[in-house]
Amino acid sequence: MAEFSPKLKEALSLVQKPGRYTGGEPGCTYKDNKANVDVRMAFCFPDTYEIGMSFLGEKILYELLNRHENWWCERAFMPWVDMKEQMERLHIPLYCLESKDPLTDFDIVGFSLEYELCYTNILAMLDLAGIPLRAADRDERWPLIISGGPCVCNAEPMADFFDIMQLGEGEQMLQDICATVEAGKKAGWNKDRLLFELSKIPGVYVPSFYDVTYLPDGRVESIKPNRPGVPERVTKAIVKDMDSFVPPENFVVPMVGAVQDRACVEVLRGCVRGCRFCQAGQLYRPFRERSPKLISESARVLCRNTGYDELSLSSLSTSDHSRLEDILDELNSWAETDHVSLSLPSLRVDNFSQSLVEKTTKVRKSGLTFAAEAGTQRLRDVINKNVTWDQIERGCRIAFAEGYTSVKLYFMMGLPTETLEDIKGIADTAQQVVDLYYSMEHPKGKGVQVTISVACFVPKPDTPFQFCAQDRRETLREKQKYLLSCVHSRKIKVNYHDSATSVLEGVFAKGDRRMGRVIETAYHNGAFFDTWEEFFSYDRWLEAFAACGLDPDFYNYRALGLDEVTPWSHLDVGVTHAHLVREYQKALQAQTTQPCNRQCSACGANKLLGGPCFDYSKNSL
């Protein structure tokens, strides 16, 4: 492990949590940079250590890249305010935890775009590293600045700051990028040649190779390549066979408690449900599963290597794995003996069962959360949730019979076609759960606690609701007040999100390339850590929009035309425009669509596999 410089020692002595910045955790990878490393990558997460160390994608790619003998992947996180101040005072550039080398020493500096409100943190990290913010201001003397993650599905708001952006899944794509960078270093390519070679990799988007034109009313007219040999549309990269990549078996174990500090194995990718509000459910199509044996073997090695005694089975929809019972049987063959508890963080209420409870509570019982999303059946049909009250009641009845005395219910507010009756339905649903508990036999003197968490709905690209306008901030506030007035029991706790951050999230979710000026202006005016309530300033963002001559209402308070060119129209995530239009029109009529393992909805994602996603001659559920 690299030694600390005197300046770094001084900084660490003055900050609240120095363990965020020291490195040296169990599971770190160290290599001889001078003798054996041809490509160095800094994997940067634009939030605090505790949040970044909870991100499974970083763990997957960190281990995958470091398996290459001559590549070295290290980690960097956004320093908290106290450390940022010390680094600026002492002129300490942002560095990676393993080597303590500044980001400017690396060949590749990669950022994960997980959430729109982290965009200013990316600029802050580049600034702390002494790297020019805009790609146009960096030649081959600077590291290649790249990004990946779900927000790349609409890359345009951050396009000016990145040399390349990765659309889709990174396991193979990032290895191909590193191999191309290695070849370019050895051949002496300039930056333009390197970018052109990188643009040939499936899923790689080079923003500078595309020009955007606008109509007089501000809508996008076209997004076209500005040189030959560049694809008209960039198609996302996927891992066709999940068993072809072994899950990580040796996490870096945090020195400072991470938000999600446990062993984690991804059991499947994609989702069969087709919820019309859910961007992840569209972006990660098609549905692909890992085999129970590989999941169990990798999980056991991971728990033994790290010492974790809790294992989470991660996915968008874990209980939809066609062999979930087999997975749990495989895991329970050793988990109880090894004192490892199992958790399923993404259970669906319609396939929740007593068997699942029994097989996941052998060591300890964790919390229970169901996502109802809407308070009335009509609105659940609009969003294609395909969940009924009878299924919610059945799930809660099983939970209460198994000794649970608290349940969390997730809902959204501001959904398309929503009325106040639907808002009241949220409170009514929670009250029905409370009444159900007391109608059953329960521990004497033991009450029930029902927590309802209500998020503000944000229309996202590549979903059937991308065409919808977002509820105005004032409307959301009125709905929040009305919901509180509908709750009459102390057994029900209500949590809801700040509507201001949701409004800004909506603007950037559907924003175009002109948003880069706004983000940069807001950053220079003091915006960073916008995901943290104590630092977020809505007025500062409004001032940045005004300074750039752009109206934020144009992006999120305006319905998109069904034939409108969007800022993400040149980025193909596999789901066709025709499918999104079809689902949007069905939503307006409150018509549901079957899960795609029951009936194909012709979304188009099967083209990424080169064949059908499911064998419909069998009953998959």
C-alpha positions as MATLAB code, in Angstrom:
seq = 'MAEFSPKLKEALSLVQKPGRYTGGEPGCTYKDNKANVDVRMAFCFPDTYEIGMSFLGEKILYELLNRHENWWCERAFMPWVDMKEQMERLHIPLYCLESKDPLTDFDIVGFSLEYELCYTNILAMLDLAGIPLRAADRDERWPLIISGGPCVCNAEPMADFFDIMQLGEGEQMLQDICATVEAGKKAGWNKDRLLFELSKIPGVYVPSFYDVTYLPDGRVESIKPNRPGVPERVTKAIVKDMDSFVPPENFVVPMVGAVQDRACVEVLRGCVRGCRFCQAGQLYRPFRERSPKLISESARVLCRNTGYDELSLSSLSTSDHSRLEDILDELNSWAETDHVSLSLPSLRVDNFSQSLVEKTTKVRKSGLTFAAEAGTQRLRDVINKNVTWDQIERGCRIAFAEGYTSVKLYFMMGLPTETLEDIKGIADTAQQVVDLYYSMEHPKGKGVQVTISVACFVPKPDTPFQFCAQDRRETLREKQKYLLSCVHSRKIKVNYHDSATSVLEGVFAKGDRRMGRVIETAYHNGAFFDTWEEFFSYDRWLEAFAACGLDPDFYNYRALGLDEVTPWSHLDVGVTHAHLVREYQKALQAQTTQPCNRQCSACGANKLLGGPCFDYSKNSL';
ca = [
       0.000    0.000    0.000;
       1.289    3.473   -0.903;
       2.558    5.771    1.824;
       0.683    8.938    2.753;
       2.283   12.239    1.839;
       2.733   14.825    4.643;
      -0.036   16.957    3.144;
      -2.432   14.009    3.019;
      -1.601   13.102    6.624;
      -2.419   16.655    7.648;
      -5.732   16.581    5.781;
      -6.730   13.241    7.281;
      -6.043   14.529   10.784;
      -8.582   17.304   10.301;
     -11.598   15.475    8.826;
     -14.466   13.661   10.468;
     -14.120   10.224    8.830;
     -10.548    9.700    7.594;
     -11.332    6.033    6.850;
     -13.179    7.209    3.749;
      -9.866    8.299    2.206;
      -7.180    5.921    3.435;
      -7.783    2.750    1.413;
      -6.118   -0.401    2.706;
      -9.391   -2.301    3.153;
      -9.464   -6.108    3.025;
      -9.916   -7.240   -0.549;
      -8.090   -4.333   -2.234;
      -5.999   -5.076   -5.303;
      -2.404   -3.836   -5.434;
      -0.079   -4.132   -8.407;
       3.422   -3.064   -9.351;
       2.519   -0.097  -11.508;
       6.023    0.534  -12.838;
       6.814   -3.037  -13.852;
       3.641   -4.837  -14.879;
       0.761   -2.452  -15.600;
      -0.108   -1.346  -19.144;
      -3.560    0.155  -18.493;
      -4.649    1.978  -15.357;
      -8.292    2.794  -14.711;
      -9.755    4.933  -11.946;
     -13.309    3.837  -11.163;
     -14.975    6.948   -9.754;
     -18.286    7.029   -7.922;
     -19.796   10.545   -7.701;
     -20.996   10.304   -4.115;
     -19.557    9.495   -0.706;
     -17.539    6.389    0.100;
     -20.415    4.861    2.069;
     -22.779    5.079   -0.898;
     -20.239    4.151   -3.564;
     -19.068    1.079   -1.660;
     -22.678   -0.174   -1.720;
     -22.742   -0.190   -5.537;
     -22.637   -3.713   -6.945;
     -21.572   -2.569  -10.425;
     -18.277   -1.224   -9.068;
     -17.572   -4.521   -7.310;
     -18.257   -6.508  -10.496;
     -16.044   -4.391  -12.746;
     -13.269   -3.876  -10.159;
     -12.719   -7.618   -9.842;
     -13.204   -8.297  -13.555;
     -10.594   -5.769  -14.702;
      -8.093   -6.674  -11.998;
      -8.131  -10.297  -13.154;
      -6.056   -9.028  -16.099;
      -2.442   -9.240  -15.052;
      -1.403   -6.035  -16.841;
      -4.445   -3.856  -15.979;
      -5.075   -2.151  -12.666;
      -8.444   -0.761  -11.621;
      -8.539    1.471   -8.541;
     -11.282    3.426   -6.763;
     -12.081    7.071   -6.063;
     -15.127    8.673   -4.427;
     -16.486   12.168   -3.980;
     -14.847   13.578   -0.823;
     -17.185   14.907    1.830;
     -17.218   18.675    2.366;
     -14.567   18.699    5.112;
     -12.092   16.675    3.043;
     -12.857   18.657   -0.101;
     -11.970   21.855    1.745;
      -8.698   20.401    3.019;
      -7.737   19.079   -0.421;
      -8.347   22.475   -1.966;
      -6.461   24.270    0.819;
      -3.448   21.950    0.657;
      -3.559   21.529   -3.139;
      -4.047   17.755   -2.924;
      -5.466   16.479   -6.233;
      -8.179   13.837   -6.149;
      -6.495   10.450   -5.902;
      -7.311    6.744   -5.958;
      -7.381    4.861   -2.671;
      -5.072    2.002   -3.637;
      -1.985    3.826   -4.976;
      -2.742    7.368   -3.713;
      -1.853    8.526   -7.248;
      -3.820   11.474   -8.695;
      -6.430   10.799  -11.383;
      -4.201   12.526  -13.939;
      -1.786    9.557  -13.713;
      -4.400    7.165  -15.092;
      -5.163    6.125  -18.661;
      -8.921    5.959  -18.050;
     -11.059    7.813  -15.534;
     -14.521    6.288  -15.434;
     -17.667    7.559  -13.727;
     -20.890    5.749  -12.946;
     -24.008    7.736  -13.891;
     -26.542    6.217  -11.506;
     -28.652    9.271  -10.699;
     -29.197   12.637  -12.379;
     -28.613   14.714   -9.252;
     -25.020   13.436   -9.009;
     -24.013   15.263  -12.210;
     -22.443   18.246  -10.437;
     -20.383   15.878   -8.266;
     -18.764   14.545  -11.430;
     -17.649   18.057  -12.344;
     -16.440   18.591   -8.782;
     -14.330   15.420   -8.949;
     -12.799   16.394  -12.302;
     -12.071   19.853  -10.916;
     -10.447   18.422   -7.781;
      -8.292   16.248  -10.023;
      -7.199   19.258  -12.093;
      -8.743   17.795  -15.248;
     -10.511   20.156  -17.717;
     -14.270   19.662  -17.459;
     -15.135   19.600  -21.161;
     -13.968   16.874  -23.528;
     -13.204   19.484  -26.199;
     -10.553   20.991  -23.901;
      -8.675   17.713  -23.381;
      -6.178   16.222  -25.837;
      -4.268   12.932  -25.595;
      -2.197   14.262  -22.694;
      -5.214   13.840  -20.431;
      -6.845   10.598  -19.276;
      -9.749    9.253  -21.301;
     -12.882   10.338  -19.402;
     -15.667    7.772  -19.733;
     -19.010    6.962  -18.146;
     -21.506    4.152  -17.838;
     -24.683    3.403  -15.939;
     -28.427    3.776  -16.449;
     -28.386    7.550  -17.025;
     -26.429    7.001  -20.248;
     -29.736    5.982  -21.859;
     -30.101    9.761  -22.235;
     -26.464   10.745  -22.420;
     -26.999   14.246  -23.773;
     -27.099   16.392  -20.591;
     -23.557   15.186  -19.751;
     -22.320   14.593  -23.307;
     -19.985   17.611  -23.403;
     -17.956   16.337  -20.458;
     -17.173   12.790  -21.586;
     -14.943   11.381  -24.294;
     -17.000    8.186  -24.481;
     -20.172    6.966  -22.801;
     -21.057    3.298  -22.409;
     -24.604    2.304  -23.299;
     -25.611   -0.993  -21.706;
     -23.808   -3.604  -19.667;
     -20.122   -3.143  -19.013;
     -18.634   -6.589  -18.422;
     -17.362   -7.143  -21.971;
     -17.596   -3.548  -23.212;
     -15.226   -2.167  -20.570;
     -12.692   -4.918  -21.211;
     -12.817   -4.088  -24.930;
     -12.293   -0.407  -24.104;
      -9.238   -1.195  -21.965;
      -7.815   -3.459  -24.674;
      -8.260   -0.704  -27.280;
      -6.627    1.884  -25.009;
      -3.717   -0.499  -24.480;
      -3.339   -0.981  -28.240;
      -3.554    2.785  -28.798;
      -0.833    3.499  -26.238;
       1.530    1.021  -27.838;
       0.791    2.279  -31.367;
       0.968    5.963  -30.423;
      -2.536    6.899  -31.594;
      -3.715   10.457  -31.097;
      -7.012   11.083  -29.321;
      -9.112   11.317  -32.480;
      -7.825    7.950  -33.737;
      -8.404    6.373  -30.332;
     -11.975    7.661  -30.156;
     -12.720    6.399  -33.660;
     -11.440    2.908  -32.804;
     -13.437    2.942  -29.567;
     -16.608    3.900  -31.460;
     -16.476    0.496  -33.191;
     -17.075   -1.310  -29.866;
     -20.743   -2.299  -29.394;
     -22.381    0.067  -26.929;
     -19.717    2.804  -27.081;
     -21.058    6.303  -27.766;
     -18.642    9.114  -28.662;
     -20.662   12.343  -28.222;
     -18.214   14.513  -30.205;
     -18.892   12.374  -33.279;
     -22.567   13.483  -33.344;
     -24.110   16.888  -34.107;
     -27.437   18.036  -32.682;
     -29.758   20.451  -34.476;
     -32.850   22.103  -32.994;
     -36.186   23.329  -34.307;
     -37.208   26.976  -33.775;
     -39.465   25.946  -30.868;
     -36.535   24.318  -29.021;
     -37.285   20.665  -29.777;
     -34.552   18.436  -31.184;
     -34.619   18.290  -34.975;
     -31.939   15.640  -35.486;
     -28.890   13.938  -34.010;
     -26.564   12.776  -36.776;
     -22.987   11.429  -37.041;
     -20.527   14.045  -38.273;
     -18.066   11.593  -39.820;
     -18.185    8.402  -41.893;
     -17.927    5.024  -40.224;
     -19.879    6.054  -37.118;
     -23.225    4.291  -36.541;
     -26.459    6.263  -36.950;
     -27.704    4.655  -33.728;
     -25.644    3.177  -30.903;
     -27.055   -0.157  -29.713;
     -26.556   -1.125  -26.089;
     -24.193   -3.924  -25.091;
     -25.537   -6.870  -23.116;
     -24.296  -10.059  -21.512;
     -26.235  -12.769  -23.344;
     -25.348  -15.585  -20.944;
     -25.205  -14.564  -17.276;
     -23.257  -17.716  -16.392;
     -20.465  -16.622  -18.733;
     -19.331  -14.098  -16.110;
     -18.706  -15.444  -12.614;
     -20.030  -13.075   -9.918;
     -17.425  -11.313   -7.745;
     -15.961  -13.610   -5.105;
     -13.880  -11.133   -3.110;
     -15.459   -7.741   -2.340;
     -13.431   -4.891   -0.936;
     -14.769   -4.785    2.647;
     -15.405   -1.151    3.699;
     -13.443    0.458    6.525;
     -16.315    2.889    7.086;
     -19.760    1.296    7.160;
     -21.355    1.290    3.729;
     -25.078    1.884    3.304;
     -25.409   -1.692    2.029;
     -22.648   -3.562    3.846;
     -23.248   -7.208    3.038;
     -22.386   -9.915    0.537;
     -24.400   -9.634   -2.639;
     -24.879  -11.886   -5.659;
     -26.797  -10.875   -8.785;
     -29.175  -13.741   -9.558;
     -30.727  -12.402  -12.760;
     -30.781   -9.377  -15.005;
     -33.817   -7.760  -16.518;
     -37.458   -7.937  -15.494;
     -40.520   -9.682  -16.908;
     -43.091   -7.318  -15.421;
     -43.302   -4.421  -17.847;
     -44.290   -1.743  -15.310;
     -44.801    1.346  -17.448;
     -43.135    3.768  -15.025;
     -39.983    1.693  -14.492;
     -36.933    2.677  -16.507;
     -34.743   -0.147  -15.189;
     -37.327   -2.715  -16.246;
     -36.966   -1.509  -19.837;
     -33.221   -0.758  -19.890;
     -32.117   -4.166  -18.623;
     -34.265   -6.249  -20.956;
     -34.113   -9.029  -22.020;
     -34.610  -11.206  -18.931;
     -31.620  -13.494  -18.191;
     -31.021  -15.813  -15.235;
     -27.988  -17.259  -13.479;
     -27.973  -20.953  -12.619;
     -28.627  -21.931   -8.973;
     -25.347  -23.854   -8.692;
     -23.181  -20.934   -9.854;
     -25.055  -18.531   -7.563;
     -24.565  -20.790   -4.545;
     -20.907  -21.597   -5.210;
     -19.941  -17.961   -5.815;
     -21.920  -16.780   -2.795;
     -20.221  -19.246   -0.479;
     -16.750  -18.265   -1.661;
     -17.681  -14.579   -1.332;
     -18.969  -14.952    2.242;
     -15.891  -16.925    3.287;
     -13.483  -14.458    1.653;
     -15.117  -11.372    3.145;
     -16.473  -12.627    6.461;
     -19.954  -11.294    5.730;
     -22.772  -13.067    7.546;
     -25.587  -11.636    5.429;
     -26.184  -12.454    1.772;
     -28.484  -10.470   -0.492;
     -29.844  -11.988   -3.712;
     -29.838   -8.980   -5.973;
     -31.910   -8.180   -9.058;
     -34.852   -6.088  -10.161;
     -37.181   -9.012   -9.497;
     -35.524  -11.829   -7.529;
     -38.741  -13.702   -6.821;
     -39.317  -14.008  -10.597;
     -36.323  -16.325  -11.008;
     -37.808  -19.512  -12.450;
     -35.712  -21.637  -10.060;
     -35.748  -19.484   -6.935;
     -36.696  -22.401   -4.673;
     -33.722  -24.355   -6.057;
     -31.432  -21.376   -5.381;
     -32.611  -21.139   -1.786;
     -32.199  -24.892   -1.299;
     -28.631  -24.700   -2.647;
     -27.824  -21.732   -0.404;
     -29.420  -23.240    2.684;
     -27.294  -26.365    2.248;
     -24.430  -24.311    3.729;
     -25.759  -20.892    4.830;
     -27.226  -22.008    8.154;
     -24.060  -23.931    9.046;
     -21.947  -20.897    8.129;
     -24.338  -18.605   10.079;
     -25.153  -16.615    6.957;
     -28.623  -15.073    6.679;
     -30.393  -14.642    3.339;
     -32.348  -11.618    2.162;
     -34.463  -11.068   -0.935;
     -34.641   -7.293   -1.365;
     -36.928   -7.299   -4.406;
     -39.841   -9.571   -3.545;
     -43.085   -9.313   -5.512;
     -46.218   -9.489   -3.447;
     -48.001  -11.697   -6.011;
     -45.475  -14.539   -5.697;
     -44.610  -14.092   -2.035;
     -45.107  -17.391   -0.237;
     -44.739  -19.104    3.139;
     -41.972  -21.235    1.637;
     -39.937  -18.116    0.765;
     -40.337  -16.802    4.305;
     -39.223  -20.090    5.834;
     -36.186  -20.397    3.565;
     -34.974  -16.823    4.125;
     -35.422  -16.598    7.907;
     -33.427  -19.606    9.086;
     -30.699  -17.392   10.581;
     -32.374  -14.019   11.123;
     -35.483  -12.175   10.034;
     -35.033   -9.000    8.003;
     -37.572   -6.325    7.112;
     -40.407   -6.867    4.667;
     -41.254   -4.453    1.865;
     -43.932   -4.669   -0.820;
     -44.218   -2.274   -3.763;
     -47.910   -1.610   -4.385;
     -46.987    1.612   -6.292;
     -50.600    2.872   -6.582;
     -53.508    3.015   -4.166;
     -56.343    1.904   -6.445;
     -56.769   -0.976   -8.839;
     -57.553    1.377  -11.713;
     -54.242    3.175  -11.338;
     -52.341   -0.074  -10.811;
     -53.753   -1.176  -14.161;
     -52.702    2.107  -15.771;
     -49.087    1.550  -14.691;
     -49.309   -2.197  -15.487;
     -48.400   -3.204  -11.952;
     -50.497   -6.371  -12.272;
     -51.065   -6.562   -8.511;
     -54.481   -6.756   -6.838;
     -55.609   -6.040   -3.287;
     -56.276   -9.748   -2.829;
     -52.583  -10.439   -3.566;
     -51.449   -7.670   -1.203;
     -53.745   -9.058    1.493;
     -52.476  -12.601    0.935;
     -48.833  -11.497    1.182;
     -49.430   -9.526    4.366;
     -51.445  -12.376    5.865;
     -48.535  -14.776    5.302;
     -46.102  -12.260    6.788;
     -48.195  -11.663    9.904;
     -48.740  -15.417   10.381;
     -44.948  -15.839   10.298;
     -44.462  -13.308   13.080;
     -43.835  -10.059   11.177;
     -45.275   -7.008   12.924;
     -44.123   -4.307   10.500;
     -44.558   -3.902    6.770;
     -43.303   -1.217    4.398;
     -45.383   -0.319    1.358;
     -43.933    1.652   -1.551;
     -46.125    3.992   -3.617;
     -45.689    6.739   -6.174;
     -47.462   10.050   -6.484;
     -48.009   12.076   -9.636;
     -48.613    9.081  -11.919;
     -50.381    9.659  -15.254;
     -54.202    9.903  -14.948;
     -53.934   10.096  -11.136;
     -56.826   11.629   -9.157;
     -57.309   12.489   -5.491;
     -59.252    9.247   -5.160;
     -56.050    7.408   -6.041;
     -54.168    9.394   -3.363;
     -56.792    8.503   -0.782;
     -56.387    4.893   -1.906;
     -52.808    4.915   -0.607;
     -54.020    5.694    2.903;
     -56.915    3.249    2.548;
     -54.555    0.444    1.517;
     -52.351    1.062    4.562;
     -55.380    1.098    6.835;
     -56.598   -2.194    5.364;
     -53.212   -3.737    6.224;
     -53.496   -2.460    9.795;
     -57.041   -3.849   10.075;
     -55.873   -7.172    8.646;
     -53.226   -7.509   11.369;
     -55.729   -6.986   14.178;
     -58.244   -9.347   12.567;
     -55.681  -12.160   12.858;
     -54.204  -13.867   15.866;
     -51.166  -11.832   16.908;
     -48.812  -11.538   19.902;
     -50.605  -10.051   22.883;
     -49.695   -6.411   23.402;
     -47.715   -6.288   20.165;
     -48.943   -3.657   17.726;
     -48.381   -3.348   14.016;
     -46.431   -0.661   12.168;
     -47.208    0.058    8.524;
     -44.850    2.494    6.810;
     -45.855    3.971    3.480;
     -43.093    5.570    1.443;
     -44.325    7.762   -1.386;
     -41.963    8.855   -4.149;
     -42.740   11.591   -6.665;
     -43.129   10.047  -10.110;
     -40.580   11.187  -12.703;
     -41.237   10.325  -16.383;
     -38.071    8.668  -17.689;
     -36.680    7.988  -21.180;
     -37.259    4.579  -22.758;
     -40.463    3.974  -20.805;
     -44.071    4.161  -22.028;
     -44.488    7.205  -19.763;
     -41.658    9.147  -21.403;
     -44.385   10.944  -23.382;
     -46.067   12.249  -20.199;
     -45.612   15.615  -18.545;
     -44.502   15.580  -14.924;
     -46.776   16.866  -12.170;
     -45.908   20.400  -11.173;
     -44.199   20.948   -7.858;
     -47.217   22.769   -6.425;
     -49.517   19.910   -7.430;
     -47.262   17.338   -5.776;
     -47.198   19.360   -2.562;
     -50.997   19.546   -2.501;
     -51.242   15.786   -3.019;
     -48.775   15.183   -0.197;
     -50.872   17.326    2.140;
     -54.031   15.522    1.079;
     -52.451   12.125    1.718;
     -51.490   13.153    5.252;
     -55.067   14.299    5.875;
     -56.335   10.846    4.831;
     -54.217    8.958    7.396;
     -56.049    8.613   10.719;
     -54.085    5.873   12.499;
     -50.934    6.183   14.588;
     -50.067    2.702   13.290;
     -49.357    4.254    9.877;
     -46.208    6.254    9.230;
     -45.891    8.322    6.055;
     -42.598    9.165    4.343;
     -42.449   11.223    1.162;
     -39.801   12.784   -1.046;
     -39.005   16.435   -1.639;
     -40.777   17.498   -4.810;
     -38.063   20.027   -5.744;
     -35.379   17.382   -6.295;
     -37.886   15.275   -8.268;
     -38.620   18.231  -10.538;
     -34.921   18.732  -11.306;
     -34.479   14.991  -11.816;
     -37.269   15.150  -14.407;
     -35.612   18.030  -16.239;
     -32.297   16.202  -16.598;
     -33.930   12.851  -17.341;
     -35.429   14.290  -20.538;
     -32.944   17.090  -21.166;
     -30.859   17.648  -24.297;
     -27.214   18.591  -24.844;
     -27.861   22.216  -23.934;
     -28.239   21.041  -20.321;
     -24.445   20.788  -20.096;
     -24.200   24.592  -19.900;
     -26.744   24.647  -17.069;
     -24.976   21.917  -15.095;
     -21.613   23.636  -15.477;
     -23.062   27.031  -14.529;
     -24.762   25.621  -11.424;
     -21.541   23.869  -10.418;
     -19.495   27.071  -10.742;
     -22.154   28.789   -8.619;
     -21.649   26.251   -5.819;
     -23.833   23.252   -6.689;
     -22.577   19.842   -5.604;
     -23.960   17.075   -3.372;
     -27.400   17.896   -4.773;
     -28.686   14.544   -3.499;
     -28.098   15.786    0.065;
     -30.878   18.002    1.417;
     -28.516   20.298    3.318;
     -26.683   21.267    0.110;
     -29.462   21.264   -2.490;
     -30.632   24.709   -3.619;
     -33.539   24.804   -6.052;
     -33.108   28.574   -6.490;
     -29.471   28.117   -7.527;
     -30.607   25.802  -10.301;
     -33.313   28.209  -11.443;
     -30.653   30.935  -11.615;
     -28.435   28.661  -13.736;
     -31.276   27.996  -16.179;
     -31.998   31.708  -16.427;
     -28.323   32.511  -17.002;
     -28.233   29.995  -19.873;
     -31.487   31.230  -21.405;
     -33.273   27.897  -20.978;
     -36.667   27.160  -19.437;
     -36.696   24.013  -17.262;
     -40.474   23.710  -17.691;
     -39.907   22.966  -21.382;
     -38.349   19.618  -20.510;
     -40.485   18.055  -17.786;
     -43.817   19.918  -17.836;
     -44.402   19.355  -21.546;
     -45.868   16.164  -23.030;
     -43.770   14.715  -25.848;
     -45.324   14.107  -29.230;
     -45.525   10.424  -30.123;
     -43.455   11.092  -33.257;
     -41.085   13.621  -31.668;
     -37.318   13.256  -32.031;
     -36.012   12.873  -28.493;
     -32.509   13.652  -27.171;
     -32.050    9.888  -26.783;
     -33.446    8.816  -30.170;
     -29.969    7.832  -31.433;
     -29.353    5.507  -28.472;
     -30.970    2.083  -28.869;
     -31.600    0.207  -25.611;
     -33.401   -2.602  -27.442;
     -37.012   -1.630  -26.704;
     -38.671   -0.244  -29.829;
     -40.430    3.098  -30.115;
     -43.513    1.308  -31.433;
     -43.691   -0.790  -28.248;
     -43.480    2.290  -26.032;
     -46.270    4.011  -27.963;
     -48.412    0.883  -27.800;
     -47.974    0.578  -24.034;
     -48.633    4.280  -23.504;
     -51.920    4.073  -25.377;
     -52.935    0.985  -23.396;
     -52.121    2.842  -20.184;
     -54.524    5.652  -21.049;
     -57.244    3.006  -21.334;
     -56.150    1.234  -18.103;
     -55.415   -1.945  -20.066;
     -52.770   -4.315  -18.717;
     -50.074   -6.332  -20.491;
     -49.031   -9.803  -19.373;
     -45.524  -10.367  -17.949;
     -43.235  -11.252  -20.813;
     -42.537  -14.778  -19.560;
     -46.248  -15.503  -20.025;
     -46.804  -13.728  -23.315;
     -44.399  -11.838  -25.576;
     -45.299   -8.159  -25.895;
     -43.043   -7.704  -28.957;
     -40.892   -5.076  -27.249;
     -37.965   -5.814  -29.566;
     -35.374   -6.739  -26.921;
     -35.171  -10.319  -28.172;
     -33.105   -9.071  -31.132;
     -30.246   -8.563  -28.660;
     -30.291  -12.306  -27.939;
     -30.805  -13.343  -31.549;
     -33.878  -15.381  -30.676;
     -36.869  -15.688  -28.335;
     -36.412  -14.679  -24.690;
     -38.583  -17.565  -23.407;
     -39.794  -20.978  -24.460;
     -43.523  -20.303  -24.532;
     -44.301  -23.968  -25.033;
     -43.672  -24.286  -21.287;
     -45.487  -22.560  -18.468;
     -42.785  -20.226  -17.131;
     -44.672  -19.199  -14.021;
];
